[in-house]
Amino acid sequence: MEIKPDFVEAYDPQEGARKAKALFEETFATSPIGVWRAPGRVNVIGEHTDYNGGKALPLALPHAVYVALRPREDDQVKIISEDFPELNCLKLSDLAENYPSSGPGAFIGGVILGLAEVLKTRSLPQKAEQLAQKIPGLEVAVASSVPLSAGLSSSAALECAIAVGIDELASLGLSESPEGRKLLVEAGKLAENRYVGAPTGGLDQSASMLCEKDQVLELDCASWNTRLHPFDLPARGLSLLVIDTRTSHNLADGQYGLRRAACEKAAEFLGVKELGELVPTTISERDNLTNLDAPDYPPLWVREQLDKLSDASLRPRVCHVLTEIARCQRLCELLETGADIAKWRDLLDASHESLRRDYEVSCEELDLAVQTARNMGAYGARMTGGGFGGCAITLVGADQVEATAKAVVQTFKDSGFNQPRFLSVSPGEAAAKVE
Ligand code: GLA
């Protein structure tokens, strides 16, 4: 039988807005004030570096979360979603006292409470007051083309769509400047870390809020400075294929926290606040960052740090973090100089090997997806996001998208894995109002 890979299409913005609006009207028997959208993301390189003050290189997907919103006069948050069709309600005053909390309300309420706190700590009490006055509570209807639980940051996209929405409803004007957007990123991060209780590092919200069409975002997670690089794959005859393995191994949450704790312990031991401080600002061209089996891997400046660690279990973790930050830095330099695509391939492939062997966050499905793409002649393939399931990305020749997807479907079938699905993407736009 002929294999037909399943491709997840992004909603056209008008279509996404129409769906969110229709769901809102059906649920709340009134019209929303407006509809906002925020994209999911994939990370090209720089994985598990954000909470180490390192670098990452994400792009926004064309796939996005759409929220239709109307403020309430009481302090309730009510959410309905295409994906969870039961109305979810929560009181902001309850969430303010009892967190972390589960359910979609914690993401949305968390952004409202998180933004109020960010504004206060940034000496913007007037804006915090304005937010409290204009948004005592909120009604929300959600429609999304970002696959859920696939490691494509659907939750950060929800937070960012809410953040740009309440920013505009309360006339705060933060979305209009990069500095203001960074405050909205912080609000989303606080929602996730404190109110939802996930110790994530800020990459996802930054991508959703700060990326631009046809660009990748160089994100420095120590200073939170950003820089955009053109990422015109069609001009190079390439396409970016996202492979959703449709597996999520449920040890993921605890394992993410354990990796983060190991990095913090190592940083303390090595006498720095974050491991990223140990990476030189210029990486020598002679440093081997790509051949993990060669005797000169990792480079000397990494080995010197590893030798200081008496707890041997921390060494591979630190080795991944330091080399990954350096790989990200090198890819940013390549984007700058327009250098040859074979070098991109080596960096992407090595990133995956390091995540698999040293950081131990890959899984059989991700390894098989990556290996199959490589066998099909990909220009680099690696897992993306937190790991333990979710998605891999691969750069393939523009005419190889379908063939690569078919090969992955076949190898997954032969191995008895879930049927994968695919997103064929180019970099999309950051969070904004639709109508
Ligand atoms: C998840 C987290 C991010 C980041 C990545 C790994 O997506 O939400 O903060 O740590 O994993 O790079």
Tab-separated table of C-alpha atoms and ligand atoms in Angstrom:
chain	number	residue	atom	x	y	z
A	1	MET	CA	0.000	0.000	0.000
A	2	GLU	CA	1.273	3.467	-0.807
A	3	ILE	CA	2.521	5.427	2.232
A	4	LYS	CA	0.880	8.827	2.690
A	5	PRO	CA	2.637	10.877	5.369
A	6	ASP	CA	0.369	13.009	7.540
A	7	PHE	CA	1.325	16.731	7.312
A	8	VAL	CA	-0.086	19.130	9.932
A	9	GLU	CA	-1.023	22.365	8.178
A	10	ALA	CA	-0.931	25.748	9.935
A	11	TYR	CA	-4.184	27.705	10.146
A	12	ASP	CA	-4.343	30.745	7.977
A	13	PRO	CA	-4.609	33.639	10.525
A	14	GLN	CA	-8.156	34.490	9.449
A	15	GLU	CA	-9.192	30.861	9.782
A	16	GLY	CA	-7.604	30.579	13.269
A	17	ALA	CA	-9.344	33.783	14.344
A	18	ARG	CA	-12.679	32.573	12.985
A	19	LYS	CA	-12.412	29.294	14.905
A	20	ALA	CA	-11.492	30.982	18.196
A	21	LYS	CA	-14.258	33.560	17.754
A	22	ALA	CA	-16.925	30.970	16.905
A	23	LEU	CA	-15.987	28.901	19.965
A	24	PHE	CA	-16.095	32.030	22.116
A	25	GLU	CA	-19.544	33.049	20.905
A	26	GLU	CA	-20.944	29.572	21.295
A	27	THR	CA	-19.589	29.274	24.851
A	28	PHE	CA	-20.079	32.732	26.327
A	29	ALA	CA	-23.102	33.895	24.273
A	30	THR	CA	-21.404	37.220	23.509
A	31	SER	CA	-18.649	38.478	21.179
A	32	PRO	CA	-14.974	38.676	22.098
A	33	ILE	CA	-13.256	42.080	22.045
A	34	GLY	CA	-10.514	40.733	19.796
A	35	VAL	CA	-8.406	37.756	18.706
A	36	TRP	CA	-4.627	37.416	19.158
A	37	ARG	CA	-2.223	34.755	17.925
A	38	ALA	CA	1.180	33.485	19.057
A	39	PRO	CA	3.349	30.872	17.324
A	40	GLY	CA	4.910	27.605	18.510
A	41	ARG	CA	8.636	27.221	17.909
A	42	VAL	CA	11.438	24.892	16.932
A	43	ASN	CA	14.988	25.422	18.063
A	44	VAL	CA	17.599	25.086	15.319
A	45	ILE	CA	20.461	24.560	17.789
A	46	GLY	CA	21.371	25.434	21.405
A	47	GLU	CA	19.386	22.860	23.387
A	48	HIS	CA	19.211	22.877	27.192
A	49	THR	CA	21.359	25.996	27.132
A	50	ASP	CA	18.740	28.617	28.095
A	51	TYR	CA	18.691	27.830	31.834
A	52	ASN	CA	22.493	27.817	31.742
A	53	GLY	CA	22.841	31.397	30.492
A	54	GLY	CA	23.904	30.101	27.073
A	55	LYS	CA	22.746	30.708	23.518
A	56	ALA	CA	19.891	29.279	21.473
A	57	LEU	CA	18.697	29.800	17.893
A	58	PRO	CA	14.930	29.304	17.621
A	59	LEU	CA	12.464	30.194	14.890
A	60	ALA	CA	8.720	30.755	15.115
A	61	LEU	CA	6.472	28.219	13.417
A	62	PRO	CA	3.652	29.273	11.105
A	63	HIS	CA	1.535	27.088	13.417
A	64	ALA	CA	-0.005	29.201	16.173
A	65	VAL	CA	-2.387	29.395	19.115
A	66	TYR	CA	-5.347	31.780	18.655
A	67	VAL	CA	-7.165	33.307	21.631
A	68	ALA	CA	-10.459	35.215	21.543
A	69	LEU	CA	-10.707	37.395	24.663
A	70	ARG	CA	-13.124	39.502	26.694
A	71	PRO	CA	-12.354	40.889	30.169
A	72	ARG	CA	-14.735	40.009	33.037
A	73	GLU	CA	-15.829	42.266	35.843
A	74	ASP	CA	-15.186	39.704	38.588
A	75	ASP	CA	-11.862	37.955	39.224
A	76	GLN	CA	-12.677	34.726	37.387
A	77	VAL	CA	-10.800	33.267	34.444
A	78	LYS	CA	-12.917	31.017	32.193
A	79	ILE	CA	-11.348	29.046	29.368
A	80	ILE	CA	-12.738	26.897	26.628
A	81	SER	CA	-10.491	25.210	24.082
A	82	GLU	CA	-10.921	23.193	20.901
A	83	ASP	CA	-8.598	20.625	22.472
A	84	PHE	CA	-10.203	20.459	25.951
A	85	PRO	CA	-13.877	21.079	25.307
A	86	GLU	CA	-14.873	21.375	28.971
A	87	LEU	CA	-15.128	24.895	30.401
A	88	ASN	CA	-12.296	25.456	32.876
A	89	CYS	CA	-12.813	28.100	35.600
A	90	LEU	CA	-10.535	29.543	38.230
A	91	LYS	CA	-10.420	32.584	40.509
A	92	LEU	CA	-7.318	34.733	40.173
A	93	SER	CA	-7.314	35.332	43.933
A	94	ASP	CA	-7.179	31.554	44.514
A	95	LEU	CA	-4.311	31.083	42.065
A	96	ALA	CA	-2.417	33.965	43.689
A	97	GLU	CA	-2.391	31.966	46.928
A	98	ASN	CA	-2.329	28.350	45.768
A	99	TYR	CA	0.269	27.409	43.195
A	100	PRO	CA	1.497	25.532	41.270
A	101	SER	CA	-1.844	24.530	39.846
A	102	SER	CA	-2.817	22.224	36.984
A	103	GLY	CA	-5.141	22.871	34.027
A	104	PRO	CA	-5.176	25.582	31.365
A	105	GLY	CA	-6.383	28.203	33.893
A	106	ALA	CA	-2.958	28.218	35.550
A	107	PHE	CA	-1.280	29.277	32.278
A	108	ILE	CA	-3.720	32.087	31.648
A	109	GLY	CA	-4.180	33.266	35.236
A	110	GLY	CA	-0.425	32.865	35.647
A	111	VAL	CA	0.268	35.339	32.817
A	112	ILE	CA	-2.104	37.941	34.328
A	113	LEU	CA	-0.585	37.582	37.811
A	114	GLY	CA	2.921	37.235	36.361
A	115	LEU	CA	2.612	40.433	34.320
A	116	ALA	CA	1.327	42.376	37.346
A	117	GLU	CA	4.382	41.254	39.274
A	118	VAL	CA	6.846	41.982	36.467
A	119	LEU	CA	5.428	45.518	36.149
A	120	LYS	CA	5.738	46.126	39.879
A	121	THR	CA	9.299	44.847	40.084
A	122	ARG	CA	10.231	47.046	37.088
A	123	SER	CA	8.898	50.133	38.877
A	124	LEU	CA	5.885	50.423	36.590
A	125	PRO	CA	3.174	50.417	39.320
A	126	GLN	CA	0.867	52.621	37.228
A	127	LYS	CA	0.766	50.033	34.474
A	128	ALA	CA	0.189	47.283	37.072
A	129	GLU	CA	-2.751	49.305	38.406
A	130	GLN	CA	-4.110	49.779	34.866
A	131	LEU	CA	-3.857	46.020	34.278
A	132	ALA	CA	-5.745	45.217	37.492
A	133	GLN	CA	-8.461	47.749	36.625
A	134	LYS	CA	-8.969	46.726	33.000
A	135	ILE	CA	-8.515	42.945	33.439
A	136	PRO	CA	-10.028	41.868	36.790
A	137	GLY	CA	-10.842	38.525	35.122
A	138	LEU	CA	-10.960	37.098	31.587
A	139	GLU	CA	-13.009	34.924	29.233
A	140	VAL	CA	-10.919	32.966	26.751
A	141	ALA	CA	-11.599	30.690	23.779
A	142	VAL	CA	-8.595	28.879	22.291
A	143	ALA	CA	-8.080	27.397	18.829
A	144	SER	CA	-4.671	26.008	17.906
A	145	SER	CA	-2.780	24.516	14.985
A	146	VAL	CA	0.289	23.807	17.179
A	147	PRO	CA	0.279	20.070	17.981
A	148	LEU	CA	-0.099	19.523	21.745
A	149	SER	CA	2.528	17.744	23.877
A	150	ALA	CA	4.853	17.502	20.879
A	151	GLY	CA	7.632	19.734	22.221
A	152	LEU	CA	6.630	22.590	19.892
A	153	SER	CA	5.795	24.954	22.779
A	154	SER	CA	2.033	25.065	22.531
A	155	SER	CA	1.903	26.192	26.168
A	156	ALA	CA	4.342	29.069	25.656
A	157	ALA	CA	2.309	30.041	22.580
A	158	LEU	CA	-0.836	30.142	24.731
A	159	GLU	CA	0.933	32.285	27.342
A	160	CYS	CA	2.253	34.685	24.706
A	161	ALA	CA	-1.113	35.006	22.933
A	162	ILE	CA	-2.684	35.889	26.291
A	163	ALA	CA	0.176	38.280	27.083
A	164	VAL	CA	-0.174	40.323	23.865
A	165	GLY	CA	-3.961	40.225	24.272
A	166	ILE	CA	-4.087	41.588	27.824
A	167	ASP	CA	-1.354	44.098	26.961
A	168	GLU	CA	-3.613	45.591	24.322
A	169	LEU	CA	-6.865	45.263	26.298
A	170	ALA	CA	-5.255	47.161	29.186
A	171	SER	CA	-3.599	49.704	26.802
A	172	LEU	CA	-0.131	49.020	28.231
A	173	GLY	CA	1.664	49.318	24.865
A	174	LEU	CA	4.328	46.733	25.745
A	175	SER	CA	3.968	44.729	22.523
A	176	GLU	CA	5.032	47.750	20.510
A	177	SER	CA	8.737	47.610	21.414
A	178	PRO	CA	11.297	44.811	21.820
A	179	GLU	CA	11.962	45.965	25.426
A	180	GLY	CA	8.228	45.815	26.215
A	181	ARG	CA	7.976	42.396	24.588
A	182	LYS	CA	10.759	41.141	26.837
A	183	LEU	CA	8.590	42.050	29.847
A	184	LEU	CA	5.786	39.963	28.324
A	185	VAL	CA	8.302	37.107	27.909
A	186	GLU	CA	9.098	37.392	31.613
A	187	ALA	CA	5.404	37.284	32.489
A	188	GLY	CA	4.986	34.073	30.451
A	189	LYS	CA	8.053	32.543	32.058
A	190	LEU	CA	6.793	33.403	35.537
A	191	ALA	CA	3.411	31.869	34.682
A	192	GLU	CA	5.127	28.642	33.730
A	193	ASN	CA	7.759	28.490	36.491
A	194	ARG	CA	5.615	29.591	39.408
A	195	TYR	CA	1.920	29.118	38.608
A	196	VAL	CA	2.180	25.968	36.451
A	197	GLY	CA	5.267	24.673	38.242
A	198	ALA	CA	7.423	23.772	35.197
A	199	PRO	CA	11.086	24.843	35.669
A	200	THR	CA	11.608	25.838	32.007
A	201	GLY	CA	14.172	28.367	30.859
A	202	GLY	CA	12.566	31.127	28.734
A	203	LEU	CA	13.570	29.948	25.246
A	204	ASP	CA	10.005	29.153	24.213
A	205	GLN	CA	8.384	32.437	25.267
A	206	SER	CA	11.271	34.445	23.756
A	207	ALA	CA	10.823	32.645	20.434
A	208	SER	CA	7.065	33.182	20.376
A	209	MET	CA	7.362	36.859	21.262
A	210	LEU	CA	10.549	38.006	19.465
A	211	CYS	CA	11.038	35.961	16.263
A	212	GLU	CA	10.313	37.392	12.830
A	213	LYS	CA	9.224	36.011	9.499
A	214	ASP	CA	11.990	34.299	7.497
A	215	GLN	CA	14.507	34.870	10.297
A	216	VAL	CA	16.065	32.883	13.142
A	217	LEU	CA	16.547	34.490	16.537
A	218	GLU	CA	19.975	34.467	18.153
A	219	LEU	CA	19.045	34.496	21.809
A	220	ASP	CA	21.619	35.179	24.504
A	221	CYS	CA	20.069	33.781	27.660
A	222	ALA	CA	22.566	35.514	29.971
A	223	SER	CA	21.828	39.094	28.877
A	224	TRP	CA	18.563	38.286	27.037
A	225	ASN	CA	19.931	40.282	24.115
A	226	THR	CA	18.671	39.146	20.744
A	227	ARG	CA	19.707	39.396	17.135
A	228	LEU	CA	17.907	38.238	14.008
A	229	HIS	CA	19.580	36.364	11.140
A	230	PRO	CA	17.986	35.812	7.725
A	231	PHE	CA	17.082	32.150	7.305
A	232	ASP	CA	16.151	31.858	3.695
A	233	LEU	CA	16.170	28.113	3.161
A	234	PRO	CA	14.452	28.147	-0.270
A	235	ALA	CA	17.312	30.299	-1.593
A	236	ARG	CA	19.622	27.414	-0.662
A	237	GLY	CA	17.255	24.842	-2.178
A	238	LEU	CA	16.382	23.525	1.302
A	239	SER	CA	13.311	22.863	3.423
A	240	LEU	CA	12.908	22.450	7.156
A	241	LEU	CA	11.014	19.295	7.995
A	242	VAL	CA	9.715	18.766	11.533
A	243	ILE	CA	9.122	15.132	12.473
A	244	ASP	CA	6.666	14.676	15.324
A	245	THR	CA	7.399	11.223	16.766
A	246	ARG	CA	4.044	11.306	18.593
A	247	THR	CA	5.630	9.897	21.682
A	248	SER	CA	6.144	11.564	24.981
A	249	HIS	CA	7.772	9.506	27.677
A	250	ASN	CA	6.210	10.602	30.902
A	251	LEU	CA	9.419	10.627	32.855
A	252	ALA	CA	10.097	13.841	30.964
A	253	ASP	CA	8.998	16.403	33.548
A	254	GLY	CA	11.048	15.031	36.397
A	255	GLN	CA	14.046	14.419	34.135
A	256	TYR	CA	14.059	18.018	32.909
A	257	GLY	CA	14.215	19.231	36.508
A	258	LEU	CA	17.004	16.756	37.286
A	259	ARG	CA	19.099	17.970	34.329
A	260	ARG	CA	18.623	21.533	35.429
A	261	ALA	CA	19.546	20.713	39.033
A	262	ALA	CA	22.709	18.903	37.861
A	263	CYS	CA	23.768	21.993	35.893
A	264	GLU	CA	23.155	24.256	38.869
A	265	LYS	CA	25.162	21.975	41.131
A	266	ALA	CA	28.048	21.897	38.641
A	267	ALA	CA	27.983	25.689	38.242
A	268	GLU	CA	28.204	26.138	41.992
A	269	PHE	CA	31.065	23.687	42.186
A	270	LEU	CA	32.933	25.450	39.373
A	271	GLY	CA	32.396	28.814	41.030
A	272	VAL	CA	30.120	30.483	38.468
A	273	LYS	CA	26.498	31.604	38.555
A	274	GLU	CA	25.689	29.873	35.262
A	275	LEU	CA	27.679	27.364	33.187
A	276	GLY	CA	27.482	29.681	30.166
A	277	GLU	CA	30.080	31.932	31.836
A	278	LEU	CA	32.690	29.226	31.179
A	279	VAL	CA	32.359	29.476	27.390
A	280	PRO	CA	34.915	31.807	25.716
A	281	THR	CA	33.382	34.664	23.715
A	282	THR	CA	35.326	33.621	20.633
A	283	ILE	CA	35.535	29.972	19.773
A	284	SER	CA	38.719	28.950	18.017
A	285	GLU	CA	38.233	27.445	14.572
A	286	ARG	CA	40.508	24.619	15.675
A	287	ASP	CA	38.175	23.533	18.483
A	288	ASN	CA	36.547	20.218	17.660
A	289	LEU	CA	32.837	20.637	18.402
A	290	THR	CA	31.492	18.079	15.973
A	291	ASN	CA	33.361	14.775	16.068
A	292	LEU	CA	32.390	13.342	19.446
A	293	ASP	CA	34.491	10.214	19.066
A	294	ALA	CA	37.776	11.954	18.230
A	295	PRO	CA	40.501	12.181	20.891
A	296	ASP	CA	40.447	16.004	20.748
A	297	TYR	CA	36.750	16.136	21.776
A	298	PRO	CA	35.765	18.039	23.810
A	299	PRO	CA	38.109	21.031	23.331
A	300	LEU	CA	40.707	21.700	26.005
A	301	TRP	CA	38.819	24.584	27.663
A	302	VAL	CA	35.907	22.182	28.250
A	303	ARG	CA	38.142	19.353	29.474
A	304	GLU	CA	39.797	21.643	31.993
A	305	GLN	CA	36.416	22.264	33.613
A	306	LEU	CA	35.372	18.605	33.501
A	307	ASP	CA	38.593	17.608	35.267
A	308	LYS	CA	37.668	19.827	38.205
A	309	LEU	CA	34.382	17.993	38.802
A	310	SER	CA	34.784	15.345	41.469
A	311	ASP	CA	31.230	14.080	40.859
A	312	ALA	CA	31.783	12.099	37.637
A	313	SER	CA	28.053	11.959	36.843
A	314	LEU	CA	28.099	15.715	36.213
A	315	ARG	CA	30.858	15.599	33.586
A	316	PRO	CA	28.832	14.487	30.538
A	317	ARG	CA	26.085	16.994	31.426
A	318	VAL	CA	28.542	19.889	31.608
A	319	CYS	CA	30.298	18.644	28.481
A	320	HIS	CA	27.006	18.862	26.573
A	321	VAL	CA	26.108	22.314	27.852
A	322	LEU	CA	29.496	23.917	27.146
A	323	THR	CA	29.974	22.359	23.707
A	324	GLU	CA	26.353	23.057	22.730
A	325	ILE	CA	26.673	26.736	23.560
A	326	ALA	CA	29.852	26.809	21.462
A	327	ARG	CA	28.098	24.984	18.587
A	328	CYS	CA	25.299	27.524	18.688
A	329	GLN	CA	27.816	30.348	18.653
A	330	ARG	CA	29.574	28.782	15.669
A	331	LEU	CA	26.341	28.368	13.709
A	332	CYS	CA	25.525	32.026	14.363
A	333	GLU	CA	28.927	32.933	12.905
A	334	LEU	CA	28.238	30.744	9.873
A	335	LEU	CA	24.903	32.485	9.343
A	336	GLU	CA	26.760	35.773	9.484
A	337	THR	CA	29.364	34.787	6.895
A	338	GLY	CA	27.015	32.759	4.708
A	339	ALA	CA	29.372	29.743	4.870
A	340	ASP	CA	28.844	26.372	3.399
A	341	ILE	CA	25.908	24.173	4.340
A	342	ALA	CA	28.062	21.090	5.058
A	343	LYS	CA	29.277	22.875	8.179
A	344	TRP	CA	25.699	23.413	9.352
A	345	ARG	CA	25.126	19.708	8.923
A	346	ASP	CA	28.061	18.764	11.147
A	347	LEU	CA	26.892	21.100	13.902
A	348	LEU	CA	23.273	19.890	13.845
A	349	ASP	CA	24.297	16.235	13.796
A	350	ALA	CA	26.783	16.719	16.635
A	351	SER	CA	24.162	18.543	18.691
A	352	HIS	CA	21.954	15.467	18.492
A	353	GLU	CA	24.795	13.112	19.403
A	354	SER	CA	25.688	15.226	22.397
A	355	LEU	CA	22.051	15.338	23.581
A	356	ARG	CA	21.804	11.580	23.115
A	357	ARG	CA	25.103	10.421	24.529
A	358	ASP	CA	26.065	13.074	27.079
A	359	TYR	CA	22.845	14.794	28.154
A	360	GLU	CA	20.758	11.621	27.779
A	361	VAL	CA	17.506	13.303	26.782
A	362	SER	CA	16.853	11.535	23.485
A	363	CYS	CA	14.866	8.322	23.020
A	364	GLU	CA	14.631	5.508	20.458
A	365	GLU	CA	11.964	7.234	18.369
A	366	LEU	CA	13.965	10.472	18.085
A	367	ASP	CA	17.168	8.588	17.272
A	368	LEU	CA	15.392	6.611	14.556
A	369	ALA	CA	13.818	9.741	13.041
A	370	VAL	CA	17.218	11.436	12.946
A	371	GLN	CA	19.022	8.384	11.552
A	372	THR	CA	16.406	7.872	8.836
A	373	ALA	CA	16.621	11.501	7.761
A	374	ARG	CA	20.415	11.221	7.595
A	375	ASN	CA	20.179	8.041	5.529
A	376	MET	CA	17.970	9.973	3.123
A	377	GLY	CA	20.771	12.525	2.659
A	378	ALA	CA	19.592	15.241	5.050
A	379	TYR	CA	21.737	18.335	5.632
A	380	GLY	CA	21.635	17.778	9.380
A	381	ALA	CA	19.053	16.268	11.734
A	382	ARG	CA	18.544	16.551	15.477
A	383	MET	CA	15.970	16.357	18.220
A	384	THR	CA	14.530	19.746	19.163
A	385	GLY	CA	13.099	20.956	22.485
A	386	GLY	CA	13.326	19.273	25.872
A	387	GLY	CA	13.514	15.683	24.544
A	388	PHE	CA	12.269	12.266	25.739
A	389	GLY	CA	9.912	12.241	22.758
A	390	GLY	CA	8.394	15.112	20.824
A	391	CYS	CA	9.999	16.350	17.625
A	392	ALA	CA	13.136	16.150	15.536
A	393	ILE	CA	14.067	18.664	12.843
A	394	THR	CA	15.926	18.044	9.636
A	395	LEU	CA	17.119	20.199	6.773
A	396	VAL	CA	16.406	18.424	3.510
A	397	GLY	CA	16.583	19.301	-0.164
A	398	ALA	CA	13.367	21.084	-1.155
A	399	ASP	CA	12.471	18.141	-3.400
A	400	GLN	CA	13.185	15.560	-0.681
A	401	VAL	CA	10.482	16.516	1.852
A	402	GLU	CA	7.933	13.909	0.811
A	403	ALA	CA	10.488	11.121	0.292
A	404	THR	CA	12.092	11.732	3.706
A	405	ALA	CA	8.692	11.767	5.409
A	406	LYS	CA	7.739	8.514	3.685
A	407	ALA	CA	10.985	6.853	4.765
A	408	VAL	CA	10.353	7.896	8.389
A	409	VAL	CA	6.793	6.524	8.270
A	410	GLN	CA	8.164	3.241	6.951
A	411	THR	CA	10.952	2.833	9.529
A	412	PHE	CA	8.561	3.749	12.361
A	413	LYS	CA	6.133	1.147	11.096
A	414	ASP	CA	8.865	-1.485	10.865
A	415	SER	CA	9.905	-0.726	14.458
A	416	GLY	CA	6.361	-0.854	15.826
A	417	PHE	CA	6.427	2.851	16.864
A	418	ASN	CA	3.473	5.274	16.751
A	419	GLN	CA	2.671	6.696	13.343
A	420	PRO	CA	4.646	9.958	13.090
A	421	ARG	CA	3.393	13.189	11.558
A	422	PHE	CA	5.156	16.095	9.926
A	423	LEU	CA	5.271	19.856	9.615
A	424	SER	CA	6.976	21.415	6.613
A	425	VAL	CA	7.834	24.925	7.794
A	426	SER	CA	9.511	28.238	7.142
A	427	PRO	CA	10.011	30.818	9.912
A	428	GLY	CA	6.768	32.588	10.858
A	429	GLU	CA	5.789	35.758	12.721
A	430	ALA	CA	5.819	36.659	16.420
A	431	ALA	CA	2.756	37.047	18.664
A	432	ALA	CA	0.332	39.765	17.503
A	433	LYS	CA	-3.293	40.803	17.154
A	434	VAL	CA	-5.260	39.209	14.317
A	435	GLU	CA	-8.531	41.127	14.576
B	1	GLA	C1	11.987	23.004	26.792
B	1	GLA	C2	11.995	24.210	27.734
B	1	GLA	C3	12.968	25.283	27.258
B	1	GLA	C4	14.346	24.704	26.932
B	1	GLA	C5	14.204	23.461	26.052
B	1	GLA	C6	15.513	22.751	25.844
B	1	GLA	O1	11.431	23.379	25.570
B	1	GLA	O2	10.715	24.759	27.842
B	1	GLA	O3	13.070	26.306	28.218
B	1	GLA	O4	15.077	24.436	28.093
B	1	GLA	O5	13.287	22.519	26.622
B	1	GLA	O6	16.368	23.541	25.073
